[in-house]
Amino acid sequence: QVQLVESGGGLVQPGGSLRLSCAASRSIFSINEMGWYRQAPGKERELVATVTSGGSTNYADSVKGRSTISRDNAKNTMYLQMNSLKPEDTAVYYCNAYYGLRLYWGQGTQVTVSS
């Protein structure tokens, strides 16, 4: 079994920043791709960003230029730095990772952008 635990969410004003963390209970060294997704109320879960073991990144157009995804294999942790936050970024943010053929998800962390 693998556990992914997100943290770092909270309430932030528009224009503010947050750094989300996703800590894995097992080594992430061999995981090719990890990702962040989000789900707003009444909407489907959508991709935010992914990062490969080689450091290649991919971002949704809605967060491109405002967010940076990274991973620290030594700490078994993936991060999502989000800047210039907008009210439409409000959602529950989830991380995921494949271990073998099985996809694991974290429990999510709430991000609320509001004045």
Coordinates of C-alpha atoms in Angstrom, one line a residue:
Q1 CA 0.0 0.0 0.0
V2 CA 1.1 3.5 -0.7
Q3 CA -0.2 6.7 1.0
L4 CA 0.0 10.1 -0.6
V5 CA -0.6 13.0 1.8
E6 CA -1.2 16.5 0.5
S7 CA -0.7 19.6 2.6
G8 CA -0.3 23.3 2.3
G9 CA -3.8 24.3 1.3
G10 CA -5.7 27.1 2.9
L11 CA -7.5 30.4 2.5
V12 CA -5.5 33.1 0.5
Q13 CA -6.4 36.4 -1.0
P14 CA -6.4 36.9 -4.8
G15 CA -2.9 37.6 -6.0
G16 CA -1.4 35.5 -3.1
S17 CA 0.7 32.4 -3.2
L18 CA 0.6 28.9 -1.8
R19 CA 3.0 25.9 -1.9
L20 CA 1.3 22.5 -1.9
S21 CA 3.2 19.4 -0.9
C22 CA 2.5 15.8 -1.6
A23 CA 4.4 13.4 0.6
A24 CA 4.6 9.7 -0.3
S25 CA 4.9 6.8 2.1
R26 CA 7.3 5.0 -0.3
S27 CA 10.2 6.1 -2.5
I28 CA 9.2 8.1 -5.5
F29 CA 12.6 7.7 -7.2
S30 CA 11.3 5.1 -9.7
I31 CA 8.0 6.8 -10.5
N32 CA 8.1 8.2 -14.0
E33 CA 5.3 10.7 -13.7
M34 CA 3.5 12.3 -10.8
G35 CA 0.8 14.9 -11.0
W36 CA -1.5 17.5 -9.4
Y37 CA -5.2 17.6 -10.2
R38 CA -8.0 19.8 -8.8
Q39 CA -11.7 19.6 -8.5
A40 CA -13.9 22.6 -8.0
P41 CA -17.5 22.2 -6.7
G42 CA -19.8 21.0 -9.4
K43 CA -17.0 20.4 -11.8
E44 CA -15.0 17.4 -13.0
R45 CA -11.5 16.8 -11.7
E46 CA -8.9 18.4 -14.0
L47 CA -5.2 18.2 -14.6
V48 CA -3.1 21.0 -13.1
A49 CA 0.4 19.9 -13.8
T50 CA 2.7 16.8 -14.1
V51 CA 6.4 16.2 -13.6
T52 CA 8.5 13.3 -14.8
S53 CA 11.4 11.6 -13.2
G54 CA 13.6 13.4 -15.7
G55 CA 12.2 16.8 -14.6
S56 CA 10.0 17.4 -17.6
T57 CA 6.9 19.3 -16.7
N58 CA 3.4 19.9 -18.2
Y59 CA 0.9 22.5 -17.2
A60 CA -2.7 23.2 -17.8
D61 CA -3.2 26.5 -19.7
S62 CA -5.1 27.9 -16.8
V63 CA -2.1 27.8 -14.5
K64 CA 0.8 28.1 -17.0
G65 CA 3.1 30.9 -16.0
R66 CA 1.7 31.1 -12.5
S67 CA 2.6 27.7 -11.1
T68 CA 5.7 25.5 -10.8
I69 CA 5.6 21.8 -10.2
S70 CA 8.7 20.0 -8.7
R71 CA 9.7 16.9 -6.9
D72 CA 12.4 16.0 -4.4
N73 CA 13.1 12.3 -4.6
A74 CA 15.3 12.4 -1.5
K75 CA 12.3 13.6 0.5
N76 CA 9.7 11.5 -1.4
T77 CA 7.8 14.7 -1.9
M78 CA 6.3 16.6 -4.8
Y79 CA 5.4 20.3 -4.7
L80 CA 3.2 22.7 -6.5
Q81 CA 4.1 26.4 -6.1
M82 CA 1.1 28.6 -7.1
N83 CA 1.4 32.3 -7.5
S84 CA -0.9 35.1 -8.5
L85 CA -3.8 33.0 -7.3
K86 CA -7.3 33.8 -8.7
P87 CA -10.8 32.9 -7.3
E88 CA -11.2 30.4 -10.1
D89 CA -8.2 28.5 -8.6
T90 CA -10.5 27.5 -5.7
A91 CA -10.7 23.7 -5.5
V92 CA -9.6 20.6 -3.7
Y93 CA -6.1 19.8 -5.0
Y94 CA -5.1 16.1 -5.3
C95 CA -1.8 14.5 -6.1
N96 CA -1.4 11.2 -7.8
A97 CA 1.3 8.7 -8.7
Y98 CA 1.6 5.3 -10.3
Y99 CA 3.3 2.5 -8.3
G100 CA 3.5 -0.4 -10.7
L101 CA 0.2 -0.6 -12.6
R102 CA -1.8 0.9 -9.8
L103 CA -2.7 4.6 -9.6
Y104 CA -2.8 6.2 -6.1
W105 CA -4.5 9.4 -5.1
G106 CA -4.1 11.5 -2.0
Q107 CA -7.0 12.7 0.1
G108 CA -6.8 16.2 -1.2
T109 CA -6.2 19.7 0.3
Q110 CA -8.6 22.6 0.0
V111 CA -7.4 25.8 -1.6
T112 CA -9.8 28.8 -1.3
V113 CA -8.9 32.1 -3.0
S114 CA -11.1 34.8 -1.7
S115 CA -11.0 38.3 -0.3

